[in-house]
CSV table of C-alpha atoms in Angstrom, one decimal:
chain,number,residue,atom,x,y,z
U,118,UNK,CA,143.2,64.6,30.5
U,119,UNK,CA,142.0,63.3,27.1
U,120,UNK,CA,144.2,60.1,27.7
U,121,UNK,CA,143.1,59.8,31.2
U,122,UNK,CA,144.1,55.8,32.5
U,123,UNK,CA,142.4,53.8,35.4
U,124,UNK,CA,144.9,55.7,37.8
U,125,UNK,CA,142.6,54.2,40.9
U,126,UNK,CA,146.3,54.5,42.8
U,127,UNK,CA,145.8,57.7,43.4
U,128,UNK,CA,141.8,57.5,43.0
U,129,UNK,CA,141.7,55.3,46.5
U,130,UNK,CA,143.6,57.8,48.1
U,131,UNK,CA,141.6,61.4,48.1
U,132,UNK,CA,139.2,60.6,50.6
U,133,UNK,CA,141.8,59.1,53.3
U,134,UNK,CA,143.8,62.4,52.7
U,135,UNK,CA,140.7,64.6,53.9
U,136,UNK,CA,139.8,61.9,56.8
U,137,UNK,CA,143.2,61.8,57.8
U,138,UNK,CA,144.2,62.9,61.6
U,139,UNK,CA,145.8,66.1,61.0
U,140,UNK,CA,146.3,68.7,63.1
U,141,UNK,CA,145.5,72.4,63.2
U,142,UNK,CA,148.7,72.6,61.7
U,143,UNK,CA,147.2,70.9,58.5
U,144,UNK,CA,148.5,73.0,54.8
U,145,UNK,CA,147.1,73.0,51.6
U,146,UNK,CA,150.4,70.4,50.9
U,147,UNK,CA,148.5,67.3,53.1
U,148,UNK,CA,145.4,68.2,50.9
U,149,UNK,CA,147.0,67.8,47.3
U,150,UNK,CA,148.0,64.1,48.4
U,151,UNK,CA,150.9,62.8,49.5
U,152,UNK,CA,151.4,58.9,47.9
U,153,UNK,CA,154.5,58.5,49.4
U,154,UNK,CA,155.3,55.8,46.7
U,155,UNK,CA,152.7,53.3,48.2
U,156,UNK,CA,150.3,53.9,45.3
U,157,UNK,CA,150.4,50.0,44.8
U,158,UNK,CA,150.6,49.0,48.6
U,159,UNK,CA,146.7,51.4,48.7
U,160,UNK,CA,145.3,50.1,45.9
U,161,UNK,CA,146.4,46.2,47.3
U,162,UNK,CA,144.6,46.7,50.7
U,163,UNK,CA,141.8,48.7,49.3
U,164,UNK,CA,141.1,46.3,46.9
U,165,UNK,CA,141.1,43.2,48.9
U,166,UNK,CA,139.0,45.6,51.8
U,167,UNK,CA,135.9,46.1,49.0
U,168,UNK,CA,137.6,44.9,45.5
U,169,UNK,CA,135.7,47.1,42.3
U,170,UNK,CA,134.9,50.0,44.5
U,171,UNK,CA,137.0,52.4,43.4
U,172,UNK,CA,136.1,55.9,44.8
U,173,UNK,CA,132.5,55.9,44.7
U,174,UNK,CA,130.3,56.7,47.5
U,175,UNK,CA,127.5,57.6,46.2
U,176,UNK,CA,125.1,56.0,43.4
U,177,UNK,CA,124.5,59.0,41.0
U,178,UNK,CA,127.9,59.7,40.4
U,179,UNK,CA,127.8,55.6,38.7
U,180,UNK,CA,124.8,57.0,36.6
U,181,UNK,CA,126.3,60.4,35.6
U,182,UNK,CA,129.4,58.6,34.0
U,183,UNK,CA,127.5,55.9,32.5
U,184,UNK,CA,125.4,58.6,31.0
U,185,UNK,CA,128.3,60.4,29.1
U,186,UNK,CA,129.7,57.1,28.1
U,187,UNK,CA,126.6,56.3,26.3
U,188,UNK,CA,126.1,60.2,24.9
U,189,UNK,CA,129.6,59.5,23.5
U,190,UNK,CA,128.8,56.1,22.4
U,191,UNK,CA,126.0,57.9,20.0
U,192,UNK,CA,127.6,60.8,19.1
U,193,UNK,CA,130.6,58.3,17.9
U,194,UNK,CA,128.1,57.2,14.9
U,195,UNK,CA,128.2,60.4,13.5
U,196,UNK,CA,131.6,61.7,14.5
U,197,UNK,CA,135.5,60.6,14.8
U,198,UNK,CA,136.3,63.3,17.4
U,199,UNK,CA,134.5,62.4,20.2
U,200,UNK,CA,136.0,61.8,23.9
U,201,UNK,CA,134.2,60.0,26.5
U,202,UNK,CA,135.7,62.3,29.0
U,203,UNK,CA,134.7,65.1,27.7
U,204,UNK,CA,131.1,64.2,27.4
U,205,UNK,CA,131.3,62.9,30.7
U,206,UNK,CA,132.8,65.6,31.9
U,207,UNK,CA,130.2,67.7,30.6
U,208,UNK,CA,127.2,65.3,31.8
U,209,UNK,CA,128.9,66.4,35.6
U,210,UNK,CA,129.1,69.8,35.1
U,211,UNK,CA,126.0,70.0,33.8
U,212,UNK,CA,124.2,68.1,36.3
U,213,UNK,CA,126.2,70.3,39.3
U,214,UNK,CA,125.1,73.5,37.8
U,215,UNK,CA,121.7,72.5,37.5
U,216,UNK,CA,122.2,71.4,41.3
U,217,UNK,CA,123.4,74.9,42.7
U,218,UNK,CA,120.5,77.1,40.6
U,219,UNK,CA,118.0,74.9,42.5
U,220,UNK,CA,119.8,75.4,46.4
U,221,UNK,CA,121.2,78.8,45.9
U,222,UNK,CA,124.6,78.4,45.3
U,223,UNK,CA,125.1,76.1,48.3
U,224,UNK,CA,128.5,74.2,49.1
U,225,UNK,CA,127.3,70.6,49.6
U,226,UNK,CA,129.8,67.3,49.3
U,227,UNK,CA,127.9,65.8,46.7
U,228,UNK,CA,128.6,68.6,44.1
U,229,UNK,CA,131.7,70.3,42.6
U,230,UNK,CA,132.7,73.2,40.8
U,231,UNK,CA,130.6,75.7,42.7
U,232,UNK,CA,132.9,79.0,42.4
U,233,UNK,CA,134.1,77.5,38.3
U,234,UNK,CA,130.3,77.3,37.6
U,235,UNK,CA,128.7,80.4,39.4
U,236,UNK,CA,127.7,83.1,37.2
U,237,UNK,CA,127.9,80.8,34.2
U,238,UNK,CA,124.5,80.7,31.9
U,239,UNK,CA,123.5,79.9,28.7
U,240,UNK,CA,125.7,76.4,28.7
U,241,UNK,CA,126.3,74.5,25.3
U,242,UNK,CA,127.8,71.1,25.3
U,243,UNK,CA,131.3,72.8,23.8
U,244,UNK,CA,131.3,75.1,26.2
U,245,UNK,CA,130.7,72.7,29.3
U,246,UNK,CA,133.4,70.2,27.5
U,247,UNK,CA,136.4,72.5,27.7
U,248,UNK,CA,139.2,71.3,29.8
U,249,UNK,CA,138.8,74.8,32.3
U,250,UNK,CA,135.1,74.9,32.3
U,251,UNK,CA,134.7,72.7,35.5
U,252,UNK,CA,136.9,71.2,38.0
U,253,UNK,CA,140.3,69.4,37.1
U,254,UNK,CA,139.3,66.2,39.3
U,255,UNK,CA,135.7,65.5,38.7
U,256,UNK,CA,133.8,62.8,40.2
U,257,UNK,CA,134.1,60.5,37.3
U,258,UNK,CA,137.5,59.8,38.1
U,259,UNK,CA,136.8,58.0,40.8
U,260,UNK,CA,133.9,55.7,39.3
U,261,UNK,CA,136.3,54.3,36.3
U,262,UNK,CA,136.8,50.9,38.8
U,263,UNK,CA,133.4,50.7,39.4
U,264,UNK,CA,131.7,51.2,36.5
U,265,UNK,CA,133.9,48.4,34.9
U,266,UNK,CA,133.6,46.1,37.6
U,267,UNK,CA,129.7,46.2,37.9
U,268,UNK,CA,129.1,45.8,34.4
U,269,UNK,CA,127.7,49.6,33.3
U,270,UNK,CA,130.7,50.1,30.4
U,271,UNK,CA,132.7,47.7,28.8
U,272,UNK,CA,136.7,48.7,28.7
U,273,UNK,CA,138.5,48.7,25.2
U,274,UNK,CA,141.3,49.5,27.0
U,275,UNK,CA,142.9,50.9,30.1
U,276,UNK,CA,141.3,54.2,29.0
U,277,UNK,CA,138.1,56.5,29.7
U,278,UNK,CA,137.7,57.5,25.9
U,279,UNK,CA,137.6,53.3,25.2
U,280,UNK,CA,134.6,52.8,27.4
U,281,UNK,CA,131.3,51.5,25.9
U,282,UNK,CA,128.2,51.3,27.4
U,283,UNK,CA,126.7,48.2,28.0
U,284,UNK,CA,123.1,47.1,28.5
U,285,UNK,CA,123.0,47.3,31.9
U,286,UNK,CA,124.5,51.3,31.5
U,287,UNK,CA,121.7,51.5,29.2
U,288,UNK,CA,119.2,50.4,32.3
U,289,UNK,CA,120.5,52.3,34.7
U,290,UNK,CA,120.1,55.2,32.2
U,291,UNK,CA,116.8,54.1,32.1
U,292,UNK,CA,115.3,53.8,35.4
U,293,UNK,CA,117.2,56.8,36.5
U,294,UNK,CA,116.1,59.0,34.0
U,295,UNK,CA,112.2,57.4,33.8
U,296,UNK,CA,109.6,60.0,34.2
U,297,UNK,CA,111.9,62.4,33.3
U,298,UNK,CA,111.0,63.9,29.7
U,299,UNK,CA,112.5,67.6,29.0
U,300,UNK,CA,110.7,68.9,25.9
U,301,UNK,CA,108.7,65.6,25.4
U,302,UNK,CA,112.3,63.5,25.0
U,303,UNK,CA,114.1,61.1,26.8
U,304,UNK,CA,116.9,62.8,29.0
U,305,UNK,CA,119.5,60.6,27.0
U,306,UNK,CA,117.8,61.8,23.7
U,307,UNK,CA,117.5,65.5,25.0
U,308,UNK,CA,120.8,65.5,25.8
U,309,UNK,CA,122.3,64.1,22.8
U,310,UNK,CA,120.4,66.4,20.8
U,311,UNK,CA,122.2,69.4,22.2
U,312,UNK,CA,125.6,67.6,21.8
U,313,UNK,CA,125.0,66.7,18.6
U,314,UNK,CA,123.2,70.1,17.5
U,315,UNK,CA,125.2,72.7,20.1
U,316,UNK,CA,121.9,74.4,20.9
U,317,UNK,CA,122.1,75.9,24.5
U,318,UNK,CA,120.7,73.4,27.2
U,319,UNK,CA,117.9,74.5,29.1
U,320,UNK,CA,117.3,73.9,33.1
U,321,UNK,CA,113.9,72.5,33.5
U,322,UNK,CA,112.4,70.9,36.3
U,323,UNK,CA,112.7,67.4,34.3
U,324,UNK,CA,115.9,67.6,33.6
U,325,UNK,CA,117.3,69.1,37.0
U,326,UNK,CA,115.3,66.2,38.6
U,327,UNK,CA,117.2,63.6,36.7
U,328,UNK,CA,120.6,65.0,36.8
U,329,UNK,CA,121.2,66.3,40.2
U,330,UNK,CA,123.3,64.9,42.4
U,331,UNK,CA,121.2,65.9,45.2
U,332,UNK,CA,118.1,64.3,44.2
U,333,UNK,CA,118.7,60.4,45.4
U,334,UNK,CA,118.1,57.8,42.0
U,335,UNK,CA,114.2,56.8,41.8
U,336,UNK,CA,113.8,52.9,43.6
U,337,UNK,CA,114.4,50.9,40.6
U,338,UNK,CA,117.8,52.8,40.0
U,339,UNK,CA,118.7,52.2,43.3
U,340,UNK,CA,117.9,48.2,43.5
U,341,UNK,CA,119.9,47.7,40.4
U,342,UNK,CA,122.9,49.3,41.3
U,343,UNK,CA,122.9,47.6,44.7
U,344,UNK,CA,121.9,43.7,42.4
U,345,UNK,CA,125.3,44.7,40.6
U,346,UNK,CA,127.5,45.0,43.9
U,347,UNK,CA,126.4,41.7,44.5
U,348,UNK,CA,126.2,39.8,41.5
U,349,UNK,CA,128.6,36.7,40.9
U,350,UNK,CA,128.7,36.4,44.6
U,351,UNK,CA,128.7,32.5,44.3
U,352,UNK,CA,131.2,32.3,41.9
U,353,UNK,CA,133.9,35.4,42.1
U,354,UNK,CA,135.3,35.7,45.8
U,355,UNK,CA,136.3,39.2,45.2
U,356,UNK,CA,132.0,39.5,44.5
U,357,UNK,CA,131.9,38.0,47.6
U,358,UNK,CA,133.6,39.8,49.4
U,359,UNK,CA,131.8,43.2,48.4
U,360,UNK,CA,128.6,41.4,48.7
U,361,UNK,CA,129.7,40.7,52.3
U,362,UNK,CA,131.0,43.8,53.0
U,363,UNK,CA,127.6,45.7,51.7
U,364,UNK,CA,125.5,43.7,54.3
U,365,UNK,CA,128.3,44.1,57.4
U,366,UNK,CA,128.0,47.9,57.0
U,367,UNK,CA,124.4,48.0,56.6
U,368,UNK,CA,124.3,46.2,59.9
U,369,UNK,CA,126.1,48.8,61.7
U,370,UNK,CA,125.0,51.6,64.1
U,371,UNK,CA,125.3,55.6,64.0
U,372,UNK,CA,125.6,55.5,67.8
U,373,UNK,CA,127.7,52.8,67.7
U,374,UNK,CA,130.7,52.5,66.2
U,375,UNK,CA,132.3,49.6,65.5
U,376,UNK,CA,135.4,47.9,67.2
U,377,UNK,CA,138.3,45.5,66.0
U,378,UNK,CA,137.7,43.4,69.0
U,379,UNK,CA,135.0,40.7,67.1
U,380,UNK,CA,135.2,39.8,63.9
U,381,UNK,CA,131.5,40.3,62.1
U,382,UNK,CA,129.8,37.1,61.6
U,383,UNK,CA,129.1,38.0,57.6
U,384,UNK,CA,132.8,38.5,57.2
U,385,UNK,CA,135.1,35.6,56.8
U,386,UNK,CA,138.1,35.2,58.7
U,387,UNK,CA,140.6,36.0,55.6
U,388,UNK,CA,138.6,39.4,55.0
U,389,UNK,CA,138.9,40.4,58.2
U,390,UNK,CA,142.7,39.8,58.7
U,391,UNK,CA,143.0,41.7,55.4
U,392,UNK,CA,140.8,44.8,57.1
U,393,UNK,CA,142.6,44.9,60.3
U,394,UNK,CA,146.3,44.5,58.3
U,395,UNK,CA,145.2,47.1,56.1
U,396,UNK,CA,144.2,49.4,58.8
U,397,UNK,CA,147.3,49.3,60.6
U,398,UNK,CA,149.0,49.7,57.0
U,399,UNK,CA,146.7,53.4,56.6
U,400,UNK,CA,147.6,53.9,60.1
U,401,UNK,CA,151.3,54.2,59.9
U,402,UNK,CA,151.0,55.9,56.6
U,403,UNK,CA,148.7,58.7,57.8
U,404,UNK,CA,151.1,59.3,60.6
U,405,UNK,CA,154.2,59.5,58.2
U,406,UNK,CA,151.4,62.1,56.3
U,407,UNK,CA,151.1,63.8,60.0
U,408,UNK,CA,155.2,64.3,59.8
U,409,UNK,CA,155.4,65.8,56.9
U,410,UNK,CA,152.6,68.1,57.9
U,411,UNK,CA,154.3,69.2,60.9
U,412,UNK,CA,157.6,70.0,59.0
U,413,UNK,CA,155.2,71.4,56.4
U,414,UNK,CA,153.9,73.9,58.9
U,415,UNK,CA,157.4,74.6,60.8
U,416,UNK,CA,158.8,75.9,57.4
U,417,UNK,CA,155.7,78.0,55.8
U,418,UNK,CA,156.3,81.4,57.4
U,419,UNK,CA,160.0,81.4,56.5
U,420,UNK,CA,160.7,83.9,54.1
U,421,UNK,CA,163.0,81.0,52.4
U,422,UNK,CA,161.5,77.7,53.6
U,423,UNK,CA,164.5,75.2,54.7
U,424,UNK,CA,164.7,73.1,57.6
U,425,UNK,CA,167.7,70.6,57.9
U,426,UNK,CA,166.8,67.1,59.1
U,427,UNK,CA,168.2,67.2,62.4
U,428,UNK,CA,166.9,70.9,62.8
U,429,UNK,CA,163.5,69.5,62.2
U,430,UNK,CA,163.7,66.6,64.4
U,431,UNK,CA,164.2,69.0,67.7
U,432,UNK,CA,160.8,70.3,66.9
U,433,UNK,CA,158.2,69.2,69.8
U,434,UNK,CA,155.7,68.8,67.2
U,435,UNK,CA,157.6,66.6,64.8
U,436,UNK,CA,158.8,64.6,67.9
U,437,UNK,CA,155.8,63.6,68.8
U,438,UNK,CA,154.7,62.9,65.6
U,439,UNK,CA,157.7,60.1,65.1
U,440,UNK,CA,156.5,58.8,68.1
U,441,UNK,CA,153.3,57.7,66.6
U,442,UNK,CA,154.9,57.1,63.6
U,443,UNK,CA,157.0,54.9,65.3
U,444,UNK,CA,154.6,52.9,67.3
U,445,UNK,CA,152.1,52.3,63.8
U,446,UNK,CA,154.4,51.4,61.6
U,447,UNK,CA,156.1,48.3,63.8
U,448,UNK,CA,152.3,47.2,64.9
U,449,UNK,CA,152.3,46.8,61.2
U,450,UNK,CA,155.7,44.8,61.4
U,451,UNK,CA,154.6,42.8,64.4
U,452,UNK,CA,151.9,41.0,62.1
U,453,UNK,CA,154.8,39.4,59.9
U,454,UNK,CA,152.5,39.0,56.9
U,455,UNK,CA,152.7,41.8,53.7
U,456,UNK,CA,150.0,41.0,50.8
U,457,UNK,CA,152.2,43.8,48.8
U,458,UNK,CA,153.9,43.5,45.6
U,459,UNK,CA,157.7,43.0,46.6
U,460,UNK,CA,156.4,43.5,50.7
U,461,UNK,CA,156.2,47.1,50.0
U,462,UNK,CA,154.3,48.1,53.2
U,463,UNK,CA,157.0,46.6,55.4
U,464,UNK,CA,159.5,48.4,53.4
U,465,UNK,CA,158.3,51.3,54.2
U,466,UNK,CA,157.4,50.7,57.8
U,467,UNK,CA,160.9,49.4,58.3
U,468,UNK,CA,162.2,53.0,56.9
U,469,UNK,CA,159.7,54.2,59.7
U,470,UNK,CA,160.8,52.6,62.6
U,471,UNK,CA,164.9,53.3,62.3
U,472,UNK,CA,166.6,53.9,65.6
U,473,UNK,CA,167.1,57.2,64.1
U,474,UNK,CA,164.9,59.8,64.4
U,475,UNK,CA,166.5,62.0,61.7
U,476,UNK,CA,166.8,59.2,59.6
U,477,UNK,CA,162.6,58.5,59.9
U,478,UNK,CA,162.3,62.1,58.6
U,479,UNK,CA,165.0,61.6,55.7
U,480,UNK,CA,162.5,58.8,54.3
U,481,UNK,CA,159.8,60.6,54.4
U,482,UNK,CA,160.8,63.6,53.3
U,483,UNK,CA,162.4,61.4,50.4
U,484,UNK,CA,159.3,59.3,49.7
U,485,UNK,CA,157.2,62.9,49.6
U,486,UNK,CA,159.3,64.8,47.3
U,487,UNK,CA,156.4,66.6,45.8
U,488,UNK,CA,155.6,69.1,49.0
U,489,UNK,CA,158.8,68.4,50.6
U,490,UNK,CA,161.9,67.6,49.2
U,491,UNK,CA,165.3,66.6,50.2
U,492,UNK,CA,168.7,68.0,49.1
U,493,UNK,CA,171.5,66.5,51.3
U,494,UNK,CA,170.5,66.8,54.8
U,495,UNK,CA,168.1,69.7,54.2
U,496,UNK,CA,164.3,69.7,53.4
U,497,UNK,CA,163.5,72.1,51.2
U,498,UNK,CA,159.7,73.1,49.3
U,499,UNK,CA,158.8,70.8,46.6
U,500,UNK,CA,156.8,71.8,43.4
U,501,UNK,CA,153.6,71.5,45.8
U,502,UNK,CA,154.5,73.1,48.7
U,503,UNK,CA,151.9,76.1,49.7
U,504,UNK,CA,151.4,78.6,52.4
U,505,UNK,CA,148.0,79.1,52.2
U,506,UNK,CA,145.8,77.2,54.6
U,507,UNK,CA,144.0,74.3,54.0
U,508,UNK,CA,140.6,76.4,55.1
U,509,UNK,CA,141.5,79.2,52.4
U,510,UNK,CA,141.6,76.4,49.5
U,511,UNK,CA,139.0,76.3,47.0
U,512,UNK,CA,135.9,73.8,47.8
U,513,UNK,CA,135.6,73.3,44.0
U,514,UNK,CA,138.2,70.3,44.2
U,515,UNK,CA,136.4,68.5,47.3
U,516,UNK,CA,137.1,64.8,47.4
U,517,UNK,CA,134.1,63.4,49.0
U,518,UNK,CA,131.7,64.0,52.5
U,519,UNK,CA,133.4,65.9,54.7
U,520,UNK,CA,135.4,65.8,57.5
U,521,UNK,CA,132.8,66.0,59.9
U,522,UNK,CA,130.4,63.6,58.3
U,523,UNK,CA,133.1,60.5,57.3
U,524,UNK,CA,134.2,60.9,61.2
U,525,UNK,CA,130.2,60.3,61.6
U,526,UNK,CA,130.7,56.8,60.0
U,527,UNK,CA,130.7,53.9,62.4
U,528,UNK,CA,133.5,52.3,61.3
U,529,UNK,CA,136.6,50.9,63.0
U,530,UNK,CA,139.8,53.0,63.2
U,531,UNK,CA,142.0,53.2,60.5
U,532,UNK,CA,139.8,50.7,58.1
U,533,UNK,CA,139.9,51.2,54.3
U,534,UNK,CA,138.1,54.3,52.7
U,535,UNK,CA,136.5,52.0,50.6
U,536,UNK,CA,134.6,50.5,53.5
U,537,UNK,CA,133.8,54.1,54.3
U,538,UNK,CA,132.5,54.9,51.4
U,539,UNK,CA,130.6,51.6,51.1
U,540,UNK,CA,128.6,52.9,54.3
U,541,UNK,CA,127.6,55.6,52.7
U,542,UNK,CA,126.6,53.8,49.2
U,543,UNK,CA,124.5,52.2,51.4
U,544,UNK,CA,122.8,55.1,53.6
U,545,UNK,CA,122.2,56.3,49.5
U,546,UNK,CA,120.6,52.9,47.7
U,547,UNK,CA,118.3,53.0,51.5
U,548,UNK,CA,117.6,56.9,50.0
U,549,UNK,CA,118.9,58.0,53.6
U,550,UNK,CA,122.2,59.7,52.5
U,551,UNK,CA,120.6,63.1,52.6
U,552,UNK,CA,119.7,63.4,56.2
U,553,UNK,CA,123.1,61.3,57.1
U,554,UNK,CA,125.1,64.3,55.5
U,555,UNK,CA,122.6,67.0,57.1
U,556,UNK,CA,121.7,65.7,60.4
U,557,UNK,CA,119.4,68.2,62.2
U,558,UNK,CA,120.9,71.0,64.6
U,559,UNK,CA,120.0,68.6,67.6
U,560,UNK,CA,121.3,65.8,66.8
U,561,UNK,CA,124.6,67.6,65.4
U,562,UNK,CA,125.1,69.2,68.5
U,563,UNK,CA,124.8,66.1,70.5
């Protein structure tokens, strides 16, 4: 973890995983995701859908990072073993645990680590740095794009522990932390007091307020994280295009989700090929996903899990499953243009539309080979593979909102997480996140 690289490959892909069309059938396998080797084929579309993204959806986790890459930034002056993702790390876990003592211990999408950190107290910065303390995929993980790409650190290298912070970290540090003095100090200077000294940290009321990721960044906060998703606009079309992309999704309706009939008048024509390409892309991927789950499911309650190919291509389930499979991936093909390094998308959706059928689930059972794997003609567990359901897993790895509320997002089928996640950036900067996550009974039930 200590020489943690960008890895926004896999980044991009947690929250389609969980907002993928799965079945009942669903196992903990579909959960731990699947890449399927198209690692650089997500990252392609999901960059040119909302380019310096990465995985954030939500403006405190930007502020949370930035915050432990400046505590580590200090603590450097004065020390040669110091890790940004450690400190960032333990900026999160912190911030979480402050988070739960204040609701009561309550599961909520914007916090993790709530069965690592319950029961824990009297929390020193060497304590909240070790590697087991808090979860092993924490929400900085998927702000390393972003906080690059907006300006908050400046990269050394490809790695976490080379980030700096620049002076725009420094003001979002500042006007998210403003008002906010525990024991008469800054939260930056409190905080880097206790990581400097290891004295235990103490949860007040000024620094719960500042931390949590519950409590929504104070206006100014807010207005310059959303100045930095648009700034270079006029000069960097990838700016542009997130610039463009912020004001399409703030235009769009709860009650009315969007279509891919009419292309949005903020969008240009290019963008919105890409998003419609790219959709039927994460289409046919997510049904290869929903293949693998079926097979998944077939082979779980065998005392030794092993299905040959053509055993598990006479199952109704995984029959119809191809079918979609089938259908995605040559929409996909139909388009004749590939933005991917060596066309990889069509590759794949070539391997997915085969005359056949057993062949379809050879790929994919090849291009898995971490839940399922293939040995001659049979598919056998891989080094993921589980039997225990998705619902038993443990919340304290959650990727992002879920289910329920990303299906709430008014988006059009299939489109990049990133736009997604953009929508609910947005609902956040507005300081409306909050109620969009926890609609009242009513309007849930409706």
């Amino acid at each position: 973890m200590a020489t943690e690289t960008f890895g926004q490959d896999k980044i991009d892909q947690l929250p389609t995983m969980r907002w993928g069309l799965l079945g009942p059938e669903q196992l903990a396998g579909s959960r731990r995701t699947r890449t399927l080797g198209l690692g650089a084929a997500v990252r392609k579309f999901n960059q040119l859908a909302v380019p310096g993204l990465g995985g954030v959806w939500f403006a405190k986790q930007l502020f949370l990072a930035t915050l432990g890459v400046r505590i580590a930034d200090r603590l450097r002056l004065s020390s040669t073993n110091v890790k940004a993702i450690e400190i960032a790390n333990a900026v999160e876990a912190l911030a979480c645990w402050c988070a739960f003592r204040n609701n009561g211990w309550t599961s909520d999408s914007r916090l993790r680590g709530r069965q690592k950190l319950t029961g824990t107290d009297d929390l020193t910065f060497s304590r909240l740095r070790q590697s087991r303390f808090y979860v092993t995929q924490p929400m900085r993980m998927a702000t390393v794009e972003a906080l690059v790409d907006l300006g908050f650190v400046e990269p050394g290298s490809q790695r976490f522990n080379s980030f700096r912070c620049t002076q725009a970290g420094m003001d979002l540090i500042e006007a998210a932390t403003a008002g906010h003095r525990p024991y008469k100090a800054t939260v930056e200077d409190y905080l880097f007091g206790r990581a400097k000294d290891g004295a235990v940290i103490r949860d007040t009321d000024n620094l719960r307020n500042a931390l949590s990721p519950l409590i929504v960044l104070p206006p100014d906060a807010r207005i310059l994280v959303r100045d930095k998703l648009c700034e270079g606009a006029g000069r960097n079309p990838e700016a542009a295009r997130r610039k463009n992309a912020l004001g399409w999704v703030r235009s769009l309706d709860v009650t009315r989700p969007a279509g891919w009939e009419t292309k949005p008048a903020i969008l240009d024509a290019n963008h919105w090929d890409d998003l419609r390409l790219g959709a039927q892309f994460f289409t046919a991927r997510d049904a290869a996903i929903d293949v693998l789950n079926a097979i998944e499911a077939q082979m779980a309650p065998m005392a030794a899990p092993k299905l040959a190919a053509d055993a598990a291509y006479t199952l109704s389930p995984v029959q119809m499953r191809l079918g979609t499979l089938r259908e995605a991936a040559q929409r996909f093909l139909d388009e004749d243009k590939d933005p991917t390094e060596g066309r990889m998308a069509t590759i794949f959706c070539r391997q997915c539309t085969e005359g056949d059928s057993v062949s379809i689930i050879r790929n994919v059972v090849r291009r898995d080979d971490r839940v399922l794997r293939l040995v001659g003609n049979d598919v056998l567990p891989g080094g993921a593979f589980s039997r225990q359901p998705e619902a038993e897993i443990s919340e304290d790895e959650g990727e992002g909102p879920d289910a329920d509320n990303a299906g709430r997002v008014p988006v059009p089928a299939g489109i990049s997480g990133r736009v997604r996640n953009l929508y609910l950036l947005d609902l956040d900067l507005e300081g409306r996140l909050a109620d969009f996550l926890n609609p009242p009974v009513a309007e849930e039930a409706a």
